[in-house]
Amino acid sequence: MFGAVAFTYGLLMTFVMSGASRNKKQRRPNPAMLTAIGYVLVGITSAASLLLFGYAGWTYLDIAAV
């Protein structure tokens, strides 16, 4: 299950990053859908990092209390 999610996330991230860099080289604006998917991926990445950081802190505090 996690492998499929990680693969889809990586595929979308590659698509967005390659499309944005190609548009920048050609000095064209990004389509609205590309920008929207990029913002969603940034949100997912930020949320996952905060959750993992919180879990690491919670685990550390739980171990330190023992």
Tab-separated table of N, CA, C and O in Angstrom, residues 8-66:
chain	number	residue	atom	x	y	z
A	8	THR	N	3.087	6.936	-6.671
A	8	THR	CA	2.201	7.961	-7.231
A	8	THR	C	2.678	9.353	-6.868
A	8	THR	O	2.689	10.263	-7.709
A	9	TYR	N	3.102	9.536	-5.613
A	9	TYR	CA	3.621	10.831	-5.169
A	9	TYR	C	4.870	11.200	-5.975
A	9	TYR	O	4.993	12.330	-6.449
A	10	GLY	N	5.781	10.278	-6.130
A	10	GLY	CA	6.998	10.537	-6.895
A	10	GLY	C	6.707	10.838	-8.351
A	10	GLY	O	7.339	11.721	-8.955
A	11	LEU	N	5.760	10.131	-8.920
A	11	LEU	CA	5.384	10.360	-10.311
A	11	LEU	C	4.787	11.754	-10.488
A	11	LEU	O	5.159	12.490	-11.426
A	12	LEU	N	3.897	12.150	-9.596
A	12	LEU	CA	3.306	13.478	-9.678
A	12	LEU	C	4.348	14.569	-9.450
A	12	LEU	O	4.354	15.596	-10.138
A	13	MET	N	5.238	14.356	-8.482
A	13	MET	CA	6.265	15.354	-8.193
A	13	MET	C	7.197	15.517	-9.398
A	13	MET	O	7.566	16.633	-9.764
A	14	THR	N	7.570	14.419	-10.028
A	14	THR	CA	8.422	14.484	-11.219
A	14	THR	C	7.725	15.220	-12.353
A	14	THR	O	8.328	16.055	-13.031
A	15	PHE	N	6.451	14.935	-12.544
A	15	PHE	CA	5.683	15.602	-13.594
A	15	PHE	C	5.607	17.102	-13.357
A	15	PHE	O	5.832	17.902	-14.274
A	16	VAL	N	5.308	17.500	-12.130
A	16	VAL	CA	5.173	18.923	-11.812
A	16	VAL	C	6.514	19.638	-11.961
A	16	VAL	O	6.602	20.723	-12.562
A	17	MET	N	7.569	19.046	-11.415
A	17	MET	CA	8.874	19.707	-11.462
A	17	MET	C	9.408	19.811	-12.897
A	17	MET	O	9.961	20.840	-13.285
A	18	SER	N	9.241	18.764	-13.694
A	18	SER	CA	9.729	18.825	-15.076
A	18	SER	C	8.896	19.800	-15.899
A	18	SER	O	9.443	20.536	-16.736
A	19	GLY	N	7.594	19.836	-15.676
A	19	GLY	CA	6.754	20.785	-16.400
A	19	GLY	C	7.065	22.223	-16.032
A	19	GLY	O	7.125	23.105	-16.900
A	20	ALA	N	7.281	22.469	-14.751
A	20	ALA	CA	7.589	23.836	-14.314
A	20	ALA	C	8.941	24.293	-14.846
A	20	ALA	O	9.093	25.445	-15.279
A	21	SER	N	9.938	23.402	-14.834
A	21	SER	CA	11.254	23.807	-15.345
A	21	SER	C	11.224	24.010	-16.865
A	21	SER	O	11.872	24.923	-17.379
A	22	ARG	N	10.469	23.192	-17.563
A	22	ARG	CA	10.345	23.379	-19.014
A	22	ARG	C	9.659	24.696	-19.332
A	22	ARG	O	10.089	25.433	-20.228
A	23	ASN	N	8.608	25.025	-18.588
A	23	ASN	CA	7.917	26.296	-18.816
A	23	ASN	C	8.806	27.486	-18.481
A	23	ASN	O	8.730	28.518	-19.138
A	24	LYS	N	9.645	27.341	-17.469
A	24	LYS	CA	10.548	28.440	-17.118
A	24	LYS	C	11.587	28.655	-18.216
A	24	LYS	O	11.907	29.794	-18.561
A	25	LYS	N	12.125	27.561	-18.765
A	25	LYS	CA	13.103	27.683	-19.850
A	25	LYS	C	12.490	28.337	-21.080
A	25	LYS	O	13.154	29.099	-21.790
A	26	GLN	N	11.241	28.030	-21.358
A	26	GLN	CA	10.570	28.590	-22.532
A	26	GLN	C	9.866	29.908	-22.226
A	26	GLN	O	9.206	30.456	-23.098
A	27	ARG	N	10.022	30.383	-21.006
A	27	ARG	CA	9.437	31.655	-20.556
A	27	ARG	C	7.933	31.708	-20.803
A	27	ARG	O	7.397	32.687	-21.337
A	28	ARG	N	7.264	30.618	-20.405
A	28	ARG	CA	5.806	30.539	-20.501
A	28	ARG	C	5.233	30.422	-19.092
A	28	ARG	O	5.881	29.870	-18.202
A	29	PRO	N	4.012	30.899	-18.878
A	29	PRO	CA	3.390	30.729	-17.557
A	29	PRO	C	2.954	29.276	-17.364
A	29	PRO	O	2.638	28.572	-18.328
A	30	ASN	N	2.949	28.846	-16.107
A	30	ASN	CA	2.485	27.497	-15.801
A	30	ASN	C	0.961	27.440	-15.898
A	30	ASN	O	0.280	28.386	-15.509
A	31	PRO	N	0.425	26.316	-16.387
A	31	PRO	CA	-1.038	26.163	-16.389
A	31	PRO	C	-1.570	26.123	-14.951
A	31	PRO	O	-0.862	25.753	-14.017
A	32	ALA	N	-2.815	26.498	-14.800
A	32	ALA	CA	-3.433	26.542	-13.467
A	32	ALA	C	-3.434	25.161	-12.804
A	32	ALA	O	-3.223	25.050	-11.592
A	33	MET	N	-3.654	24.114	-13.578
A	33	MET	CA	-3.696	22.769	-13.002
A	33	MET	C	-2.324	22.344	-12.487
A	33	MET	O	-2.219	21.727	-11.426
A	34	LEU	N	-1.284	22.690	-13.192
A	34	LEU	CA	0.074	22.369	-12.757
A	34	LEU	C	0.401	23.090	-11.452
A	34	LEU	O	0.969	22.503	-10.529
A	35	THR	N	0.013	24.343	-11.360
A	35	THR	CA	0.240	25.107	-10.136
A	35	THR	C	-0.565	24.528	-8.977
A	35	THR	O	-0.051	24.392	-7.861
A	36	ALA	N	-1.806	24.148	-9.229
A	36	ALA	CA	-2.654	23.591	-8.173
A	36	ALA	C	-2.097	22.263	-7.659
A	36	ALA	O	-2.045	22.032	-6.442
A	37	ILE	N	-1.670	21.392	-8.568
A	37	ILE	CA	-1.099	20.107	-8.151
A	37	ILE	C	0.188	20.339	-7.377
A	37	ILE	O	0.463	19.663	-6.386
A	38	GLY	N	0.973	21.324	-7.795
A	38	GLY	CA	2.194	21.654	-7.066
A	38	GLY	C	1.907	22.096	-5.648
A	38	GLY	O	2.580	21.671	-4.702
A	39	TYR	N	0.899	22.938	-5.468
A	39	TYR	CA	0.547	23.385	-4.121
A	39	TYR	C	0.024	22.239	-3.263
A	39	TYR	O	0.299	22.163	-2.065
A	40	VAL	N	-0.737	21.336	-3.858
A	40	VAL	CA	-1.233	20.170	-3.105
A	40	VAL	C	-0.062	19.296	-2.660
A	40	VAL	O	-0.021	18.837	-1.509
A	41	LEU	N	0.899	19.085	-3.547
A	41	LEU	CA	2.060	18.267	-3.185
A	41	LEU	C	2.903	18.930	-2.102
A	41	LEU	O	3.424	18.249	-1.214
A	42	VAL	N	3.032	20.244	-2.158
A	42	VAL	CA	3.755	20.956	-1.097
A	42	VAL	C	3.015	20.796	0.229
A	42	VAL	O	3.630	20.575	1.273
A	43	GLY	N	1.708	20.884	0.219
A	43	GLY	CA	0.916	20.695	1.429
A	43	GLY	C	1.049	19.297	1.996
A	43	GLY	O	1.181	19.112	3.219
A	44	ILE	N	1.019	18.299	1.121
A	44	ILE	CA	1.171	16.910	1.573
A	44	ILE	C	2.551	16.697	2.176
A	44	ILE	O	2.696	16.065	3.232
A	45	THR	N	3.573	17.237	1.530
A	45	THR	CA	4.936	17.094	2.028
A	45	THR	C	5.097	17.776	3.382
A	45	THR	O	5.695	17.216	4.307
A	46	SER	N	4.551	18.972	3.513
A	46	SER	CA	4.652	19.704	4.779
A	46	SER	C	3.906	18.979	5.894
A	46	SER	O	4.416	18.858	7.014
A	47	ALA	N	2.710	18.516	5.608
A	47	ALA	CA	1.924	17.812	6.617
A	47	ALA	C	2.617	16.522	7.053
A	47	ALA	O	2.664	16.207	8.250
A	48	ALA	N	3.156	15.784	6.099
A	48	ALA	CA	3.837	14.531	6.443
A	48	ALA	C	5.079	14.800	7.282
A	48	ALA	O	5.350	14.071	8.248
A	49	SER	N	5.825	15.851	6.945
A	49	SER	CA	7.033	16.138	7.726
A	49	SER	C	6.670	16.584	9.138
A	49	SER	O	7.339	16.200	10.105
A	50	LEU	N	5.620	17.380	9.289
A	50	LEU	CA	5.197	17.791	10.627
A	50	LEU	C	4.697	16.606	11.454
A	50	LEU	O	4.993	16.505	12.647
A	51	LEU	N	3.947	15.716	10.828
A	51	LEU	CA	3.463	14.534	11.538
A	51	LEU	C	4.621	13.637	11.973
A	51	LEU	O	4.645	13.137	13.104
A	52	LEU	N	5.581	13.438	11.077
A	52	LEU	CA	6.716	12.596	11.435
A	52	LEU	C	7.593	13.242	12.496
A	52	LEU	O	8.100	12.560	13.394
A	53	PHE	N	7.774	14.557	12.428
A	53	PHE	CA	8.530	15.273	13.444
A	53	PHE	C	7.820	15.194	14.795
A	53	PHE	O	8.459	14.978	15.832
A	54	GLY	N	6.511	15.353	14.792
A	54	GLY	CA	5.737	15.229	16.025
A	54	GLY	C	5.806	13.830	16.603
A	54	GLY	O	5.927	13.651	17.824
A	55	TYR	N	5.738	12.833	15.738
A	55	TYR	CA	5.846	11.449	16.205
A	55	TYR	C	7.223	11.175	16.803
A	55	TYR	O	7.337	10.512	17.835
A	56	ALA	N	8.271	11.700	16.179
A	56	ALA	CA	9.621	11.522	16.707
A	56	ALA	C	9.763	12.200	18.064
A	56	ALA	O	10.362	11.643	18.997
A	57	GLY	N	9.218	13.400	18.194
A	57	GLY	CA	9.274	14.101	19.472
A	57	GLY	C	8.483	13.390	20.546
A	57	GLY	O	8.925	13.275	21.696
A	58	TRP	N	7.297	12.905	20.182
A	58	TRP	CA	6.469	12.169	21.141
A	58	TRP	C	7.185	10.903	21.602
A	58	TRP	O	7.177	10.571	22.787
A	59	THR	N	7.807	10.200	20.672
A	59	THR	CA	8.539	8.987	21.023
A	59	THR	C	9.722	9.312	21.918
A	59	THR	O	9.983	8.608	22.892
A	60	TYR	N	10.421	10.394	21.621
A	60	TYR	CA	11.562	10.794	22.456
A	60	TYR	C	11.101	11.138	23.862
A	60	TYR	O	11.718	10.731	24.848
A	61	LEU	N	10.020	11.906	23.985
A	61	LEU	CA	9.513	12.274	25.302
A	61	LEU	C	9.008	11.070	26.074
A	61	LEU	O	9.128	11.008	27.295
A	62	ASP	N	8.435	10.123	25.369
A	62	ASP	CA	7.950	8.896	26.014
A	62	ASP	C	9.117	8.082	26.546
A	62	ASP	O	9.039	7.516	27.639
A	63	ILE	N	10.209	8.013	25.798
A	63	ILE	CA	11.383	7.266	26.242
A	63	ILE	C	12.084	8.008	27.385
A	63	ILE	O	12.550	7.405	28.351
A	64	ALA	N	12.135	9.334	27.303
A	64	ALA	CA	12.820	10.128	28.337
A	64	ALA	C	12.069	10.069	29.660
A	64	ALA	O	12.677	10.216	30.724
A	65	ALA	N	10.765	9.854	29.621
A	65	ALA	CA	9.983	9.820	30.860
A	65	ALA	C	10.164	8.515	31.618
A	65	ALA	O	9.877	8.439	32.795
A	66	VAL	N	10.643	7.494	30.958
A	66	VAL	CA	10.773	6.182	31.600
A	66	VAL	C	12.000	6.094	32.462
A	66	VAL	O	12.903	6.718	32.565
